[in-house]
GROMACS .gro file of C-alpha atoms in nm:
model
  317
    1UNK     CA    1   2.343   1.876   2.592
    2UNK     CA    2   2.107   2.110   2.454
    3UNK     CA    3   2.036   2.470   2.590
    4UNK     CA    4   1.682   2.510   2.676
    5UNK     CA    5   1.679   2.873   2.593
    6UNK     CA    6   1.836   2.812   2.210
    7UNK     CA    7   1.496   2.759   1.979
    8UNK     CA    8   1.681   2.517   1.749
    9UNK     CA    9   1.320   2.473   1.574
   10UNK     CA   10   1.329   2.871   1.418
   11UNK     CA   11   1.727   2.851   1.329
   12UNK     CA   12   1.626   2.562   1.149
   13UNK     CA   13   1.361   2.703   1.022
   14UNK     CA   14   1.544   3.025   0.850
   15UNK     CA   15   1.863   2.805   0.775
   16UNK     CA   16   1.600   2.631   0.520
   17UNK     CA   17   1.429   2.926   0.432
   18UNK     CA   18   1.809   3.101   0.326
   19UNK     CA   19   1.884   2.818   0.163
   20UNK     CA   20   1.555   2.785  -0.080
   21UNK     CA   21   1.541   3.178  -0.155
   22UNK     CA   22   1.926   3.135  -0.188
   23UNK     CA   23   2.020   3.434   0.019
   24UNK     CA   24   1.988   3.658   0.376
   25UNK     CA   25   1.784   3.948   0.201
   26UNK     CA   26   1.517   3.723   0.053
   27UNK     CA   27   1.443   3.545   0.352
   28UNK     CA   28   1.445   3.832   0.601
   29UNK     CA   29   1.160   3.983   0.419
   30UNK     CA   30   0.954   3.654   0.363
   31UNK     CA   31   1.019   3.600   0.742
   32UNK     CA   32   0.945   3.994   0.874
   33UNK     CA   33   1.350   4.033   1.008
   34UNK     CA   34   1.597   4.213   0.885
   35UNK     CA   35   1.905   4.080   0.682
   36UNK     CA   36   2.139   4.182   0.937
   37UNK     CA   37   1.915   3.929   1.260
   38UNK     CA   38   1.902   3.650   0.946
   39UNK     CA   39   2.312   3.662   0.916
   40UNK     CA   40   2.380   3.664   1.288
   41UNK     CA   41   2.119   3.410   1.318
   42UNK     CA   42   2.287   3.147   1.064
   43UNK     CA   43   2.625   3.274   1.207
   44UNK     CA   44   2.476   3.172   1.580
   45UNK     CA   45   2.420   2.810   1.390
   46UNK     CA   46   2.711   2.756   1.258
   47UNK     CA   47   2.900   2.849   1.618
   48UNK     CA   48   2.667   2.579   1.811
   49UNK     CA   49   2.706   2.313   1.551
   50UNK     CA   50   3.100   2.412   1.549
   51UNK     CA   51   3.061   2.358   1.124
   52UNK     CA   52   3.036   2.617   0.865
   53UNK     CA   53   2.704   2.533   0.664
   54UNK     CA   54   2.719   2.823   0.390
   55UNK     CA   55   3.000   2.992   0.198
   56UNK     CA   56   2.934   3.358   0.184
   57UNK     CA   57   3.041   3.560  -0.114
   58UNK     CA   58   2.904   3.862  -0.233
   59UNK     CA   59   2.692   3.718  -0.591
   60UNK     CA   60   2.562   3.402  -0.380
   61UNK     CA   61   2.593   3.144  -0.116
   62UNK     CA   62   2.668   2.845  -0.138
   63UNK     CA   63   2.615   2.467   0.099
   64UNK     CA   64   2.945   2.320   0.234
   65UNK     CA   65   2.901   1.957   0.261
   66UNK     CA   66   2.790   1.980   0.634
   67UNK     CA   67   2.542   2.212   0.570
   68UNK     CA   68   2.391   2.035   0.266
   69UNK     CA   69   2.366   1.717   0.473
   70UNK     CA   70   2.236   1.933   0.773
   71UNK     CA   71   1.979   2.131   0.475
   72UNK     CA   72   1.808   1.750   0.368
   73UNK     CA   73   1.784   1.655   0.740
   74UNK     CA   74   1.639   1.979   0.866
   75UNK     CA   75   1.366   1.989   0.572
   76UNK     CA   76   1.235   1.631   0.666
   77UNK     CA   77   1.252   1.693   1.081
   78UNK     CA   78   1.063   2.061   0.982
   79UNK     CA   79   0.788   1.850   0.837
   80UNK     CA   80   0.714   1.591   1.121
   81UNK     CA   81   0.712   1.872   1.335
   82UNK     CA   82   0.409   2.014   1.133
   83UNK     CA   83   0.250   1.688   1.108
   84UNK     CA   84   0.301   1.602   1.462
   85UNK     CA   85   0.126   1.955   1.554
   86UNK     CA   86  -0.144   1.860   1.351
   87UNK     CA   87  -0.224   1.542   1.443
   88UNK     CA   88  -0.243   1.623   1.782
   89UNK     CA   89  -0.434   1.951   1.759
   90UNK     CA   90  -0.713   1.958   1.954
   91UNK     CA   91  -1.045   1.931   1.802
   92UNK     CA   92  -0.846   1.794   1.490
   93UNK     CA   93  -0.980   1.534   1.202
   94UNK     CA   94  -1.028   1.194   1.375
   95UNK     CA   95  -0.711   0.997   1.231
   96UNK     CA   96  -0.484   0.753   1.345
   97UNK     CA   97  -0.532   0.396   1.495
   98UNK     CA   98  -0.829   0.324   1.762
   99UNK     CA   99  -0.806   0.032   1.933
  100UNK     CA  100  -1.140  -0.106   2.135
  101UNK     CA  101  -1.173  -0.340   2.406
  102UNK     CA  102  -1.547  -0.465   2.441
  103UNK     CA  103  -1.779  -0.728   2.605
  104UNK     CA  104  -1.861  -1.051   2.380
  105UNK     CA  105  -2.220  -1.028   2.331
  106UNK     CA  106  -2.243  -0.598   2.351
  107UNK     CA  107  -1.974  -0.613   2.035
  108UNK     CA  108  -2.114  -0.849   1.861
  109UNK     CA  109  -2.488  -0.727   1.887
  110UNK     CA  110  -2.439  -0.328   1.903
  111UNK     CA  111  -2.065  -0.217   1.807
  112UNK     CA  112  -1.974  -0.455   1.518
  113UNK     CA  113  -2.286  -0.409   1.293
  114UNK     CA  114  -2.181  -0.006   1.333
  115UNK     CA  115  -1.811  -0.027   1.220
  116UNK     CA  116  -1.880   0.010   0.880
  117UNK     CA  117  -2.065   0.356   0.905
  118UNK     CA  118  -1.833   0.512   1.129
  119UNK     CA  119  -1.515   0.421   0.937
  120UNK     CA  120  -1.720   0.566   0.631
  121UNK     CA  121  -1.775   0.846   0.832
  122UNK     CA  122  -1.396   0.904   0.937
  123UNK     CA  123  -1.185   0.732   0.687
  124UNK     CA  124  -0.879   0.853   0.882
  125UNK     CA  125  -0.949   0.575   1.119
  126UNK     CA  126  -0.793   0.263   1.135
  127UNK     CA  127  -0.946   0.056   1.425
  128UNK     CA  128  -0.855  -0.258   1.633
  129UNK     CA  129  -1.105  -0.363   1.803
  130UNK     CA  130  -1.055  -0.640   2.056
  131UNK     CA  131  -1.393  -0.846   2.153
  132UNK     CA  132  -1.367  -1.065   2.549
  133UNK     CA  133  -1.542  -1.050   2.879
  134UNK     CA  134  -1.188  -0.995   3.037
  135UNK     CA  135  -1.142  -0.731   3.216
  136UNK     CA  136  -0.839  -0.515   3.104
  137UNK     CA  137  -0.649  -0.275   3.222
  138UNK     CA  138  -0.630   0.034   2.968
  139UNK     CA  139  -0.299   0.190   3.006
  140UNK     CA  140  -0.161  -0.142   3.022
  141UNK     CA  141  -0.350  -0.285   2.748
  142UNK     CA  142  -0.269   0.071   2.535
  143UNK     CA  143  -0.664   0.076   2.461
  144UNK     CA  144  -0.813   0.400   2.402
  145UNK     CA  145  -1.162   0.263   2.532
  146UNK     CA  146  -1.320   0.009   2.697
  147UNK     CA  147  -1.678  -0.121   2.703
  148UNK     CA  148  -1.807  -0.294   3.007
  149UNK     CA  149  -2.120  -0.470   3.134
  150UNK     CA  150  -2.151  -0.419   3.528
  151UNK     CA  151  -2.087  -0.304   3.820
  152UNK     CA  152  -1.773  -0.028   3.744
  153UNK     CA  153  -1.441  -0.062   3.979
  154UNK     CA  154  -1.301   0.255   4.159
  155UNK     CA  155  -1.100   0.407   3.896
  156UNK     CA  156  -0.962   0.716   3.793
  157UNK     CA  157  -1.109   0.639   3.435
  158UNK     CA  158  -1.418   0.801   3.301
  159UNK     CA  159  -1.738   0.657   3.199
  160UNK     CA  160  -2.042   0.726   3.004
  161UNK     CA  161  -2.324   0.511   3.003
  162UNK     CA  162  -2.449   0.352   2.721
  163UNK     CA  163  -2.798   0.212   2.864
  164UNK     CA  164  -2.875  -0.097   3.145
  165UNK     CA  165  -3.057  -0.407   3.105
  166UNK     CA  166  -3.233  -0.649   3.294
  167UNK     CA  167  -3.091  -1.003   3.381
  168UNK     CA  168  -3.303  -1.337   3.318
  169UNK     CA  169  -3.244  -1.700   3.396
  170UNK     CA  170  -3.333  -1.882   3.108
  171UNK     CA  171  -3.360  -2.226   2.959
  172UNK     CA  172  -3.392  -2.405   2.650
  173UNK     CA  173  -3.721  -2.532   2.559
  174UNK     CA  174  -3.568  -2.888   2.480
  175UNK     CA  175  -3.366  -2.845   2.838
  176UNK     CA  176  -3.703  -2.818   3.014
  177UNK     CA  177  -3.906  -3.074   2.858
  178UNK     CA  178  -3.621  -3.319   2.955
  179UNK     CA  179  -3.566  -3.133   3.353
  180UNK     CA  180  -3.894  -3.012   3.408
  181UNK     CA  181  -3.932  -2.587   3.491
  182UNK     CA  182  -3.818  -2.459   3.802
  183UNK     CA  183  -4.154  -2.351   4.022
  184UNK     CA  184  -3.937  -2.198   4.304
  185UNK     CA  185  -3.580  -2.100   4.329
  186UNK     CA  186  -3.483  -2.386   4.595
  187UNK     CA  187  -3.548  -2.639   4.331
  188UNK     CA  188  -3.256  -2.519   4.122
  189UNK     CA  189  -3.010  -2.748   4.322
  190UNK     CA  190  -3.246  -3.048   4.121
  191UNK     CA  191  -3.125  -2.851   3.789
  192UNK     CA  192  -2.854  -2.859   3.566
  193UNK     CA  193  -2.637  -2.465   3.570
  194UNK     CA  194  -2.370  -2.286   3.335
  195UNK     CA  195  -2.165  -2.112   3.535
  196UNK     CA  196  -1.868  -1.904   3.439
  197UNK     CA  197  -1.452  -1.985   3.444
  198UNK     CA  198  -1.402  -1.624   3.594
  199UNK     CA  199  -1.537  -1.507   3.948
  200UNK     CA  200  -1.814  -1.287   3.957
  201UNK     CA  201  -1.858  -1.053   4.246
  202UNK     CA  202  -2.196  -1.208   4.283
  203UNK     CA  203  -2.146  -1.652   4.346
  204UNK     CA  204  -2.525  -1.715   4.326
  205UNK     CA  205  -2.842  -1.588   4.115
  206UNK     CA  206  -3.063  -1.292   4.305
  207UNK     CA  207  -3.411  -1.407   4.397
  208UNK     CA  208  -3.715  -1.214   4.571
  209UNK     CA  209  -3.908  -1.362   4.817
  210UNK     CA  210  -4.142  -1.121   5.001
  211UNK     CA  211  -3.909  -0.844   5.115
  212UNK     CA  212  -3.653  -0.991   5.150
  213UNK     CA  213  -3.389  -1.151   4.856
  214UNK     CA  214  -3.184  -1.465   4.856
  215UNK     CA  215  -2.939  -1.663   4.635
  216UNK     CA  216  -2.983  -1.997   4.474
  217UNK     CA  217  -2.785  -2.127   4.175
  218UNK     CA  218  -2.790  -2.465   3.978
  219UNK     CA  219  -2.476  -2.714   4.008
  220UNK     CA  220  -2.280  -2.608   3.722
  221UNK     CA  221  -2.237  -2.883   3.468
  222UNK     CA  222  -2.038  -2.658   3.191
  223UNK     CA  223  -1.878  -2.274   3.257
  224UNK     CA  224  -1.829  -2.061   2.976
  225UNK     CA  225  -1.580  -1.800   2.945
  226UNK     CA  226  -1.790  -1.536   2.828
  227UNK     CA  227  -2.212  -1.472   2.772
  228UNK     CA  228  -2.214  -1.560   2.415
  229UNK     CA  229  -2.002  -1.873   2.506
  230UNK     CA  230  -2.309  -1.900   2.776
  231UNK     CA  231  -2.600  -1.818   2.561
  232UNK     CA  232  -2.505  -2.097   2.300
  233UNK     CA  233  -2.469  -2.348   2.607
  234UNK     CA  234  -2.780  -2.239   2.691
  235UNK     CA  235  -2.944  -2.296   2.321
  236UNK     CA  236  -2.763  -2.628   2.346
  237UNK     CA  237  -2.989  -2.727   2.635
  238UNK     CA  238  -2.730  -2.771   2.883
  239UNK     CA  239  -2.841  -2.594   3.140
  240UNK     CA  240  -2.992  -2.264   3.293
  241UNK     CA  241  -2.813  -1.958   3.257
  242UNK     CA  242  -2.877  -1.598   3.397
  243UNK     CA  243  -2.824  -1.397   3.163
  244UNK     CA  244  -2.873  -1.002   3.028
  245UNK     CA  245  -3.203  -0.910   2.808
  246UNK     CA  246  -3.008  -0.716   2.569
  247UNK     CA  247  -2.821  -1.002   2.477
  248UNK     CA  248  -3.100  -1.290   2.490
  249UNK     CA  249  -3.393  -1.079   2.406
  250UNK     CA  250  -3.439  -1.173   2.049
  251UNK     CA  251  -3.378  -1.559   2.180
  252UNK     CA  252  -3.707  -1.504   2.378
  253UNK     CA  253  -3.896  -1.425   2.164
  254UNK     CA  254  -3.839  -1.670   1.904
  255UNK     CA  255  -3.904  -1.901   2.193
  256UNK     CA  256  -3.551  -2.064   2.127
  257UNK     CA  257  -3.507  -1.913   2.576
  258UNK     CA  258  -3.762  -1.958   2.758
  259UNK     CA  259  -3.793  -1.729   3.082
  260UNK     CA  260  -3.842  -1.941   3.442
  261UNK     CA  261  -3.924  -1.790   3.805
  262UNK     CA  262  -3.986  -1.467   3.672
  263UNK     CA  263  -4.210  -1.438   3.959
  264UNK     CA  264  -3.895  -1.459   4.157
  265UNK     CA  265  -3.688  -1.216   3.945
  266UNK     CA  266  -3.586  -0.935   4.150
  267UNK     CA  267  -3.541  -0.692   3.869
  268UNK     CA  268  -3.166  -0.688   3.874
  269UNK     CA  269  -2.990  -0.504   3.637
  270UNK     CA  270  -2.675  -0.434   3.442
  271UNK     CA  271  -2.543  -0.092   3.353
  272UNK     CA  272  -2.340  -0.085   3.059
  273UNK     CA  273  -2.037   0.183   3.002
  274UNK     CA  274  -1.774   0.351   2.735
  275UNK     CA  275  -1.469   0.399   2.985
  276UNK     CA  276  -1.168   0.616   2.947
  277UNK     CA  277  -0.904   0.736   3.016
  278UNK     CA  278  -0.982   1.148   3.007
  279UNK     CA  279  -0.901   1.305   3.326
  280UNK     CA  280  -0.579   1.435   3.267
  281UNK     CA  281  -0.591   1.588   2.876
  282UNK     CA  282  -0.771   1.669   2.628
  283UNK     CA  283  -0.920   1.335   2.404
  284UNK     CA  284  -0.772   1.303   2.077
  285UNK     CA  285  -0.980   1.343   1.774
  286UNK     CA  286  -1.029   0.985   1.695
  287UNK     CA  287  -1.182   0.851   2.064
  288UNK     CA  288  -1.399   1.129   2.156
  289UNK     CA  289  -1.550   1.077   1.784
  290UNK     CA  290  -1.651   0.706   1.879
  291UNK     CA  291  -1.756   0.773   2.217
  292UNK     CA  292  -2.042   1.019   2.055
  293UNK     CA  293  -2.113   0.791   1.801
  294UNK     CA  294  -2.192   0.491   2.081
  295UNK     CA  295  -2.335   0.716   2.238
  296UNK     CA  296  -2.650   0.820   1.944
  297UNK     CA  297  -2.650   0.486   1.788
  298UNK     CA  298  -2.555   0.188   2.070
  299UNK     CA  299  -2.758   0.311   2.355
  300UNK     CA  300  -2.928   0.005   2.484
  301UNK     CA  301  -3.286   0.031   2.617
  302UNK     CA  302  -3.443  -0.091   2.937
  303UNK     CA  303  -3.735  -0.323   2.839
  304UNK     CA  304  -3.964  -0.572   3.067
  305UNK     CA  305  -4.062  -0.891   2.999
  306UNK     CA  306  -4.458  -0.987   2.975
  307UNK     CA  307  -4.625  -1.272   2.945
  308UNK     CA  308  -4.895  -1.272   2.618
  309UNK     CA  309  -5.214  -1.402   2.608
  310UNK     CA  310  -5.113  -1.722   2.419
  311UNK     CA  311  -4.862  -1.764   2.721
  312UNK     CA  312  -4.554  -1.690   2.510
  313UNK     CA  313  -4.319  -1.420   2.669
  314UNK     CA  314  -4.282  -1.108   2.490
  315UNK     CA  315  -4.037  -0.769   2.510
  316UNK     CA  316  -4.244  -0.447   2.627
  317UNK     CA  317  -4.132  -0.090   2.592
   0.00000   0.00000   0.00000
């Protein structure tokens, strides 16, 4: 075993820098000793290796076999130890691999179209990015950050909010010429639902009435696995959905979703967050450099729906 007190990294060090300068006196003045601390040094080696590395004569030295096999091993450790101090530096150049984990419809919409200028922007990237409305777990998963719509769990992870937005129940125009538009919320059990193959922590869809809220929700007739699986459902004109703004907003207002009970619509909403795992060290390079650039180019605003004069709904602020 090893003695922790022996710095194995600096005899290797002047064992290589001997051998390149090809003697004590050459490399006791390009390393600041004197020739005398270099011998007893190598001599130190050689007694806790229990193999003579150089023959000593008085015109030059000379590898033994052992030390010329020790020589090409010690140059190549001496150099991932340099590299490995560099890479994990702090505050070094973003390298290395990144791996993602995002919501469906956020990646698609607001990471994926930005991929392109941040891996121009740090070429010493390599990213996997993983795209599903599962939730993960990220030191199990070995993701450096995760991107979540919703309510956050108790965690010892750190988050940083990328922006909220409002949830909608919407329905193809096709859907409700053939089922007719919802006037209250107790006539969606008459209606047709997409619902989801995962549990939510909320069962039903949040309605206002008065002061007080309630739940209502169609019978599902299809359940999707994630909210782009839903939105297309949706588009299909297979049923209602409730689903976020940010994701159905430009569906609106190309009047392929059409809002209903809007008078009913609490104003729930749905924060979205970059978590991490950053409590406990410094973040490498690489993951605090996408975290800022989410943060200045794939914050999400919060805008309202209103209803134009020509009745069509429309995206304000």
């Amino acid at each position: 075993m090893a003695r922790f007190d022996t710095n194995r990294s600096a005899e290797m060090e002047v064992f290589v820098r001997v051998v390149d300068l090809g003697g004590f006196t050459q490399a006791a003045r390009k390393l600041r000793l004197t020739p005398s601390g270099v011998s007893k040094l190598i001599s130190r080696l050689e007694a806790r290796l229990g193999s003579r590395l150089i023959n000593r004569t008085t015109r030059k030295l000379t590898l033994t076999e052992e030390g010329q096999a020790f020589y090409e091993r010690t140059v190549r450790i001496l150099a991932e130890m340099e590299e490995a101090e560099r890479e994990a530096a702090s505050g070094a150049t973003p390298r290395g691999r990144l791996t993602i984990n995002c919501n469906i419809p956020f990646g698609m919409l607001h990471v994926m179209p930005l991929i392109p200028r941040f891996l121009e922007k740090h070429p010493d990237v390599t990213l996997d990015l993983v795209l599903t409305d599962t939730l993960i777990d990220l030191m199990q998963e070995r993701a450096d950050i995760a991107i979540r719509v919703g309510p956050l769990r108790a965690s010892r992870l750190v988050a940083r909010k990328l922006g909220t937005s409002r949830m909608v129940v919407v329905g193809a125009p096709d859907y409700l010429a053939r089922f007719g538009t919802p006037k209250i919320p107790a006539e969606l059990t008459e209606h047709r639902g997409i619902g989801w193959t995962f549990p939510r922590a909320i069962r039903g869809w949040r309605f206002k009435r008065g002061d007080h809220t309630e739940e209502a929700v169609p019978p599902p007739v299809a359940r999707a696995s994630d909210g782009e699986v839903a939105r297309r459902l949706a588009l299909g004109g297979v049923g209602l959905a409730r689903l976020a703004l940010f994701h159905i907003g430009p569906d609106i207002e190309a009047d392929r979703l059409v809002p209903v009970l809007q008078n009913y619509n609490p104003g729930d909403r749905e924060d979205i967050h970059a978590v991490y795992v950053g409590h406990t060290a410094p973040l490498p390079a690489r993951v605090r450099a996408f975290i800022d650039f989410l943060a200045e180019h794939a914050r999400v605003s919060d805008p309202v729906l209103k209803r134009a004069g020509d009745g069509r709904w429309r995206l304000v602020g």
